[in-house]
XYZ file of C-alpha atoms in Angstrom:
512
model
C 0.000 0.000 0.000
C 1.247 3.350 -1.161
C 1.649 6.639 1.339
C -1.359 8.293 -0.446
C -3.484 5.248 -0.231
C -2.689 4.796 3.302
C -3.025 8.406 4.092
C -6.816 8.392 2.436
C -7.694 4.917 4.388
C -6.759 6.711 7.659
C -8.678 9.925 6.779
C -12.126 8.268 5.787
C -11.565 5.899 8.844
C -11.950 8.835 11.108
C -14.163 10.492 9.211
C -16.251 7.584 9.498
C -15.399 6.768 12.766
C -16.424 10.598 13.550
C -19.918 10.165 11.672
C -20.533 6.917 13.796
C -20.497 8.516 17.429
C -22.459 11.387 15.963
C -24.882 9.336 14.947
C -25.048 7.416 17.823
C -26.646 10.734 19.475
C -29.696 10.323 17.451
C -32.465 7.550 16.434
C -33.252 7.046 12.693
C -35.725 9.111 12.701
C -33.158 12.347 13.657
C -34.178 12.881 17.202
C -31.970 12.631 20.462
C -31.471 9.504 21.739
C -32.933 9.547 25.221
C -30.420 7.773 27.890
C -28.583 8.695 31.024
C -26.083 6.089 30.948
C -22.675 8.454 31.057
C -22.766 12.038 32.286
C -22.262 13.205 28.387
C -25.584 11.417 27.685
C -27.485 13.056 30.206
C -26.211 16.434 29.136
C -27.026 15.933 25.813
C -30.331 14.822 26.485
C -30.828 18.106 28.734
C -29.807 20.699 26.168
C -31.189 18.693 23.224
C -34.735 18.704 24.167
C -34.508 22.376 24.896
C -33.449 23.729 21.868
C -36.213 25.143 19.592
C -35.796 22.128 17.132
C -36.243 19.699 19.478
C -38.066 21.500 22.157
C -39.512 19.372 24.890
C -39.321 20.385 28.705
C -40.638 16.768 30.333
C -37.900 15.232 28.688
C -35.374 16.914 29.407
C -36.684 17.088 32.959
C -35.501 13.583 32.723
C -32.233 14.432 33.830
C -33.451 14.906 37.335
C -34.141 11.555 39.690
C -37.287 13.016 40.702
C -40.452 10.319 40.427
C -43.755 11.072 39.471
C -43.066 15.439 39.592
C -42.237 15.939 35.532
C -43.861 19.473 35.497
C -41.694 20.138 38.360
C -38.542 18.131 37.037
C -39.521 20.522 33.303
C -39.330 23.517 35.060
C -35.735 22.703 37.097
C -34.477 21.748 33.564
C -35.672 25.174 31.616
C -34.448 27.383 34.755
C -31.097 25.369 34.590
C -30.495 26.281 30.654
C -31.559 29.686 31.914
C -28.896 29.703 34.281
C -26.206 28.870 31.783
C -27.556 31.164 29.409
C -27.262 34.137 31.961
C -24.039 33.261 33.303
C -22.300 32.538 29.959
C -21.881 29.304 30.673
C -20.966 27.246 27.587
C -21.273 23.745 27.912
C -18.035 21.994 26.436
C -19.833 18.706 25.006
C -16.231 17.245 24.276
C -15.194 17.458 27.840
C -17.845 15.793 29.592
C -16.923 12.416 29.751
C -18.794 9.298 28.088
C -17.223 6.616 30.076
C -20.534 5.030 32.330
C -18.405 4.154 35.081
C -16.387 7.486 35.148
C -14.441 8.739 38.708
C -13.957 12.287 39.553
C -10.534 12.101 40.855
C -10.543 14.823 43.662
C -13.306 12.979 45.383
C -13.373 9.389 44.041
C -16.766 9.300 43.452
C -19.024 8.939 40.325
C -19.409 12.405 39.751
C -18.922 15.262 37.141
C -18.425 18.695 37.858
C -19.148 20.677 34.426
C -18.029 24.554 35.377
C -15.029 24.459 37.767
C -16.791 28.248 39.102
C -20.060 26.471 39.783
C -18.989 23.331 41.851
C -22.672 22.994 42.693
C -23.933 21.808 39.530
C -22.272 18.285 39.282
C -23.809 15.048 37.724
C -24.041 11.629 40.114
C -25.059 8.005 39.161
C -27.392 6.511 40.726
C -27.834 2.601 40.157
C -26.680 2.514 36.529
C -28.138 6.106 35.095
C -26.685 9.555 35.711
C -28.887 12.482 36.874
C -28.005 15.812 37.810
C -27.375 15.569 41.404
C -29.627 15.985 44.952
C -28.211 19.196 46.122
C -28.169 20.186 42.354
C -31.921 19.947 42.430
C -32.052 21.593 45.565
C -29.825 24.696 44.854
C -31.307 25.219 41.106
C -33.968 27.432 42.021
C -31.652 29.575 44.811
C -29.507 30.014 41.952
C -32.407 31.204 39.975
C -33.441 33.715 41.991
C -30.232 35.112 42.624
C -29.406 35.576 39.109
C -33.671 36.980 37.849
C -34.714 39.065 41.089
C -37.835 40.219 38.907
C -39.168 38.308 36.493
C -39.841 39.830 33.041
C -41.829 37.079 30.853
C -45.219 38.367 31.351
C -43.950 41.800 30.244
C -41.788 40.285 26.980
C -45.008 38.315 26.202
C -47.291 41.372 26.382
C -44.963 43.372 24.113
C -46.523 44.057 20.374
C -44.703 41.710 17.658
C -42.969 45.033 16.354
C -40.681 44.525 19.627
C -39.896 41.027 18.830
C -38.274 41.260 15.671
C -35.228 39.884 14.675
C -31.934 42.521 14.355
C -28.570 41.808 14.259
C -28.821 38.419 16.537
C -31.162 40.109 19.221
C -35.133 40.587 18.719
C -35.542 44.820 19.194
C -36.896 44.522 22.420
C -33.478 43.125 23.954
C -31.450 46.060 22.287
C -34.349 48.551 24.041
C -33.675 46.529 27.267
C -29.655 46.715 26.845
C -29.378 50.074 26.109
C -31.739 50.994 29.035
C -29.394 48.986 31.291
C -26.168 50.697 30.006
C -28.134 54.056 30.444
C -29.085 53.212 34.187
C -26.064 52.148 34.865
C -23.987 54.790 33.860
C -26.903 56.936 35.642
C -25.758 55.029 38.859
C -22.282 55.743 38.026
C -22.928 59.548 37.837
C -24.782 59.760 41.057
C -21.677 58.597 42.581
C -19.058 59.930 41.050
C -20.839 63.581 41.575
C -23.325 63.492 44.059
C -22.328 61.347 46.768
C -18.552 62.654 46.230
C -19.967 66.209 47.156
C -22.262 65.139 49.906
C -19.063 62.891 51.695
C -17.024 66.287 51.421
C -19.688 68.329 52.972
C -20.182 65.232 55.447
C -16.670 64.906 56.421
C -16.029 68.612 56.990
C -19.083 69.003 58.979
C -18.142 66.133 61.656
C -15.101 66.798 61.674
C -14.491 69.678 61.018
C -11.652 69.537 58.864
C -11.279 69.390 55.026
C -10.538 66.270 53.860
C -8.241 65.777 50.198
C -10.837 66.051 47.457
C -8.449 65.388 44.603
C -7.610 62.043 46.066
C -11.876 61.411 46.779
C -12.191 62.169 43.041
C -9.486 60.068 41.870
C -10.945 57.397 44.023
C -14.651 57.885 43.189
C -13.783 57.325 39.678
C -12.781 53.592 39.694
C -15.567 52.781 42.381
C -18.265 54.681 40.101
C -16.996 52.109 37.261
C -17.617 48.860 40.075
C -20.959 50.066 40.331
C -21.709 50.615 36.406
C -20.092 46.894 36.685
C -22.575 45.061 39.211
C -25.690 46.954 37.996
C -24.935 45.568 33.943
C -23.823 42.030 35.817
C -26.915 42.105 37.948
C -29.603 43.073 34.731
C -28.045 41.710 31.797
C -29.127 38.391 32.498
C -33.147 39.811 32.222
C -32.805 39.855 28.600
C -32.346 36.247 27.915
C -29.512 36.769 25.676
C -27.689 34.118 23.304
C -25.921 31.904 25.079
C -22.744 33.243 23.247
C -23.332 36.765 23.558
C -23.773 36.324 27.782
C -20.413 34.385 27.568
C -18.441 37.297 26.215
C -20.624 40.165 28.392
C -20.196 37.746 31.495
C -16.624 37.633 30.832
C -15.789 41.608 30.177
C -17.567 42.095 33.633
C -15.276 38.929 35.428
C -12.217 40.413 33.766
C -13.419 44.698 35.072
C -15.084 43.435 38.312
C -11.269 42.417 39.827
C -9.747 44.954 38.079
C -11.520 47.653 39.369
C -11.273 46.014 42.609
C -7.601 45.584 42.761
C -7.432 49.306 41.320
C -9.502 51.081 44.102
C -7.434 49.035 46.832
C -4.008 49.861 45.084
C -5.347 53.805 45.345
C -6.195 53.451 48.727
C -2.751 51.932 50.191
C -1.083 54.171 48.563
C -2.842 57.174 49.506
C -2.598 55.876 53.341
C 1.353 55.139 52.570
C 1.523 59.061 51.582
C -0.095 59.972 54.787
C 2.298 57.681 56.954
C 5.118 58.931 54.951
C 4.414 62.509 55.888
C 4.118 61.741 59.515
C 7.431 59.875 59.443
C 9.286 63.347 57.568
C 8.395 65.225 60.530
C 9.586 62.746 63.168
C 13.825 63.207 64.178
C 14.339 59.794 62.903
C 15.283 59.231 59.306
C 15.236 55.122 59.713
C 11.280 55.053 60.033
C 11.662 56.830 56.175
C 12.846 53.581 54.974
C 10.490 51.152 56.516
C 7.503 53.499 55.022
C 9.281 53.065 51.768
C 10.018 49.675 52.220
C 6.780 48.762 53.289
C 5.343 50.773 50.331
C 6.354 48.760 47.747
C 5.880 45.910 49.512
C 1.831 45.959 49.665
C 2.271 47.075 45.939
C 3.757 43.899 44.859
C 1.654 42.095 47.280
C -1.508 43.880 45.993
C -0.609 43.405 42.557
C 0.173 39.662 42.474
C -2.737 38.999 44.016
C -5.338 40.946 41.868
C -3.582 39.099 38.967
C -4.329 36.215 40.873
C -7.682 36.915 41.222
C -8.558 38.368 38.020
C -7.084 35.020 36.150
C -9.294 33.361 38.838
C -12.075 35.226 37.596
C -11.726 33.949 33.842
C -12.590 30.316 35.218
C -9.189 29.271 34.529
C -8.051 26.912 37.259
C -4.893 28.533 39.204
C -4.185 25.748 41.274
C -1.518 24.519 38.891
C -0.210 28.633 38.565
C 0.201 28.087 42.534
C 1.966 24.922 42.394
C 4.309 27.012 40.015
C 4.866 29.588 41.804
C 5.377 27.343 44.906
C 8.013 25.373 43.180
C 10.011 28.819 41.485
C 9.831 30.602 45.004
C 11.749 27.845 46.099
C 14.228 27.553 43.818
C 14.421 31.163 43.742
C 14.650 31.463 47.661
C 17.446 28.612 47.922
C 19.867 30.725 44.839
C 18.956 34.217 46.732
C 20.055 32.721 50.336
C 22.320 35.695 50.070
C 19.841 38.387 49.249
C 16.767 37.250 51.478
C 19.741 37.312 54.236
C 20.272 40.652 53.816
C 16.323 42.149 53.276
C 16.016 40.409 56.686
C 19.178 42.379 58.359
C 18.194 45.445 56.753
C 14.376 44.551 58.695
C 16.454 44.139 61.718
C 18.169 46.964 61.483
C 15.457 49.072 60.653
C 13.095 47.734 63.365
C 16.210 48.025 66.560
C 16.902 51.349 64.995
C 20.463 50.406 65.407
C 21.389 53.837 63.646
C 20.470 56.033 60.829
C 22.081 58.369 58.362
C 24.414 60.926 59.702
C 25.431 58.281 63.162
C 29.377 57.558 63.045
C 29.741 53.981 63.761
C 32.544 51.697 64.867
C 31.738 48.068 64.395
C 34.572 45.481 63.643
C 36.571 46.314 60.816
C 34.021 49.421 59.671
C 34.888 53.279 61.181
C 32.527 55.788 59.746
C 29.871 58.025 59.386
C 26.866 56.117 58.132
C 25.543 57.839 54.225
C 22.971 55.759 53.045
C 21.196 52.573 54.805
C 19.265 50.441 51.583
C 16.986 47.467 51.312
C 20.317 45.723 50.800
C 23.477 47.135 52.144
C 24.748 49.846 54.040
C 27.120 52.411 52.573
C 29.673 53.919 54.818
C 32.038 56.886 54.500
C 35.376 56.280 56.143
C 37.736 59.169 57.500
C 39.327 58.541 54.728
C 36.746 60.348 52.524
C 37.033 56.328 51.117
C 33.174 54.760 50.932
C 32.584 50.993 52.038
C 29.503 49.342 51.358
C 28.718 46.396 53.945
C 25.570 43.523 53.351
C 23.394 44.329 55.989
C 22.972 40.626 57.234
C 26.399 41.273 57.916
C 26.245 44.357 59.738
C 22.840 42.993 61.180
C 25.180 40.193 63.401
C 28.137 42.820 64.270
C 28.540 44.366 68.049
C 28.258 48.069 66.439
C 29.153 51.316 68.560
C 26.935 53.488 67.648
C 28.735 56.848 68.100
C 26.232 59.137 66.702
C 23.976 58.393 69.492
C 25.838 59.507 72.592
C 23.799 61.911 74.404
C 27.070 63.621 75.262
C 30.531 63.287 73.380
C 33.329 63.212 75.965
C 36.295 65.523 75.480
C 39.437 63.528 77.891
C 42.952 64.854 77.275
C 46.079 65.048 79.193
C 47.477 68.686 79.651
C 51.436 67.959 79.800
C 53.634 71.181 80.828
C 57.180 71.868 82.196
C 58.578 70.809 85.228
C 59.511 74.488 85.781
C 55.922 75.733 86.314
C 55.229 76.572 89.634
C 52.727 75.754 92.266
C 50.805 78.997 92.536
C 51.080 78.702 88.216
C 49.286 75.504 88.321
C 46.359 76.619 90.384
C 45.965 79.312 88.265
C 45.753 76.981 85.274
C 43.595 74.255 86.704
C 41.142 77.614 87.587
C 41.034 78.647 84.255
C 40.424 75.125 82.853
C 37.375 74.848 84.977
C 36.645 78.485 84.030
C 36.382 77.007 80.451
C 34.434 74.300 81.208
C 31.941 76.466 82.836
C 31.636 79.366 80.210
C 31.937 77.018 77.142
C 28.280 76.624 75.798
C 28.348 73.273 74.664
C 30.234 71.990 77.708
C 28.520 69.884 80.272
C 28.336 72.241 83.636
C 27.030 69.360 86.212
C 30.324 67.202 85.185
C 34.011 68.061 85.121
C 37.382 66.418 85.866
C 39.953 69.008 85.892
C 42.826 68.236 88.235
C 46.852 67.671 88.901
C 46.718 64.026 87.631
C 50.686 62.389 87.592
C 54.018 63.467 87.200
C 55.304 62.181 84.357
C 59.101 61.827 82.747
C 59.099 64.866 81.117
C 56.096 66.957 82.254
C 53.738 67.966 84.746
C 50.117 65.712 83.662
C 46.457 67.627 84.215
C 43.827 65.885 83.409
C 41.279 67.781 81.344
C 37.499 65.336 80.885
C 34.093 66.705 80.218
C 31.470 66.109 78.050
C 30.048 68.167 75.269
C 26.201 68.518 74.339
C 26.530 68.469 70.664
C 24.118 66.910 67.482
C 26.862 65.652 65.693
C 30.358 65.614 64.732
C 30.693 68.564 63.112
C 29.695 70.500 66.006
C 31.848 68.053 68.193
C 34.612 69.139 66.200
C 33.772 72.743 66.692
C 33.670 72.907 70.119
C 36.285 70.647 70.521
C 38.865 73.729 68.518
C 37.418 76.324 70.391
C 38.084 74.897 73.704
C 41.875 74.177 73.028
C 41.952 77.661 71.443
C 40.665 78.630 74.662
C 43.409 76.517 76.402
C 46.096 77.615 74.655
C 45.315 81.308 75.426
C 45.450 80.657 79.000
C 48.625 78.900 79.227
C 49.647 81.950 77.114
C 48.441 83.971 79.636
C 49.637 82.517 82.844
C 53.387 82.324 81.462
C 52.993 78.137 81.042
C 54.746 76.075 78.312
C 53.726 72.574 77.109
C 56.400 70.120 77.686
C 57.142 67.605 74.900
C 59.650 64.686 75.163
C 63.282 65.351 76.457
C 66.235 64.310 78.062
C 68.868 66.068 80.238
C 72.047 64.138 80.457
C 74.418 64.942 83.225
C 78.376 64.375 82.969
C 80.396 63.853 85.788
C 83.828 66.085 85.934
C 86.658 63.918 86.079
């Protein structure tokens, strides 16, 4: 056998292999088969028998394991097609399964689930048939009334014919009815947007007494006046009785807005709240609580954002379970290659949190002498007295014994005044005086504490000790007063005749 001949045996095999389980849906005469022996059969049966062609309600009531009730079991099936219809909900004949002794997995039972967003509506089998379930039956007309509030039949079927012809898919009276639903809704939308804005600003002012940011109201009005124009079309649309394939695409704008919106207004709202925190943290004295906000800023925007996605792909009836399992497995692998990085976000959390220092504090911690520039998510940069910059991880620097200079209340000033051994007694008091004087007149000097006193004789020089403490914001100012206190020194050794002794020796030599 050739390659074409083969090629044409396989085709007209499936194509008759194709025509056969088509058929098998339908007695000679062209009419549905009626059995319930797999869940696709029962399904079939359903929407078969009410479809205009084929339109019978008591048997496709059939599908229901209700005895001796068919009105009632006619009227479950209609306002279950009716459901679909107004939900969008296209049933995938291909996916239900035809196997008689079919096993949902997740549950082990017989049983069929056909919309993964309605797990209520499931097929069962009972004894050898399968009917829609027991607390399918039970919910159907809950679900009914949820979905038509007010009932609209009598009204269609009162209309003159002039409203029920056919234009562009839709009889005239469901374009009247759609347009009047767009025009209420965007009514609704208005109201909002303008009228309840105004009255919250008047509201707000008058309670309490204080004006509250309309720009930001407006912005946020805007979004929420949408999510209403949403929910009133998703709540009326379904009154018209539209194709089945119209409501899909309508039911699936609003699924895909709805969470959008949603996601939108909350996105607004953190980060107007963020701003407000962020102000109050500029006018505290710390700069570290600047960070966090920041940090903690983008933060709830990645959070927010990954989980509206989340949501809004939930919202399409895709199943996100497997997305999850994804994500679960990458954030893993991701964690265990970033050991490093995650390290460090959690010393920078420490850090921030202990308030261990902030920007401007000169630090002494191991290795690292500085003045601290910049602290980041990441690292920590610091500038050396060396006008040289060194940049250390801050799960490092989290684990470190750190002096934290810059957060002395006072800086001490301790030196060691060293003069001649030719000063005399009377000079000396004098001197240790005018130290004290110094101490006490110096602005920046601490007057409840000072060690000023004759401290040791040394090898070369006469020792005073000279130790206060200075009340000074940082070391700039230390440095200040620090050079106009020896200035001050300096003078009054000038004054007083006394000269600073540095190293020397005398050597004496015997005379022969």
């Amino acid at each position: 056998m050739t390659d074409r001949k083969l090629f044409i045996f396989v085709l007209l095999s499936f194509i008759f292999t194709i025509s056969i389980s088509l058929s098998q849906d339908f007695d000679i005469n062209g009419k549905p088969i009626v059995k319930f022996s797999s869940p696709y059969n029962t399904v079939f049966v359903h929407l078969q028998y009410l479809n205009k062609e084929f339109y019978n309600p008591k048997i496709a009531g059939k599908v229901f394991n209700i005895k001796n009730n068919t009105d009632s079991a006619a009227v479950l099936a209609i306002k279950l097609k009716r459901i679909y219809d107004g939900n969008g909900l296209i049933v995938n004949m291909a996916r239900i399964p035809r196997d008689e002794n079919y096993i949902d997995t997740s549950t082990g039972l017989n049983r069929f689930v056909l919309f993964r967003n309605f797990p209520d509506i499931y097929l069962e089998k009972f004894d050898k048939n399968w009917y829609y379930s027991a607390h399918t039956t039970r919910i159907i007309n809950v679900l009914y009334s949820e979905m038509y509030p007010y009932s609209i039949d009598e009204l269609v079927n009162n209309l003159p014919n002039a409203f029920k012809i056919q234009f562009i898919y839709l009889e005239l009276w469901q374009w009247t009815g759609f347009a009047a639903i767009i025009l209420l809704s965007f009514i609704f939308y208005l109201i909002f947007n303008k009228i309840i804005v105004y009255l919250l600003i008047k509201l707000w002012k008058r309670i309490l007494n204080r004006e509250v940011d309309s720009v930001y109201l407006h912005k946020l009005s805007k979004p929420i006046g949408f999510l209403i124009f949403y929910l009133t079309v998703d709540k009326l649309i379904p009154l018209l009785e539209l194709p089945i394939t119209i409501s899909y695409y309508i039911n699936l704008l609003i699924q895909l807005s709805i969470p959008v919106l949603i996601t939108f207004i909350i996105y607004r709202v953190t980060n107007y709240i963020s701003e407000l925190i962020e102000k109050f943290a500029l006018n505290t004295e710390s700069k570290l609580d600047d960070k966090i906000v920041l940090i903690v800023r983008k933060f709830l925007k990645i959070i927010i954002i990954v989980f509206g996605g989340l949501y809004i792909i939930k919202n399409t009836g895709l199943d996100i379970t497997p997305l999850l399992a994804g994500v679960s497995i990458g954030s893993l692998a991701l964690a265990l290659a970033a050991q490093e990085t995650i390290k460090n976000i959690f010393g920078s959390i420490t850090l921030f949190s202990d308030k261990v220092f902030e920007p401007g504090d000169w630090i002494i911690a191991e290795d690292v002498d500085g003045s601290v520039e910049e602290v980041g998510i990441r690292s920590t940069r610091i500038r050396t007295a060396n006008n040289s910059l060194i940049i250390v991880p801050n799960g490092r620097l989290a684990n470190m014994n750190i002096n934290n200079m810059g957060k002395r209340q006072f800086k001490r000033f301790n030196t060691v005044l060293k003069i001649t051994y030719n000063t005399s007694t009377t000079q000396i008091n004098d001197f240790i005086l005018g130290l004290k004087d110094i101490v006490a007149n110096h602005p920046n000097t601490k007057k409840d504490y000072d060690r000023v006193a004759l401290n040791n004789l040394g090898d070369f020089s006469i020792q005073i000790l000279f130790d206060t403490f200075l009340d000074v914001p940082d070391y700039v100012a230390e440095l200040k007063a620090r050079q106009e206190i020896i200035t001050d020194i300096i003078k009054l050794a000038e004054s007083l005749s006394i000269e600073f002794a540095f190293p020397t020796q005398t050597i004496y030599i015997d005379k022969p």
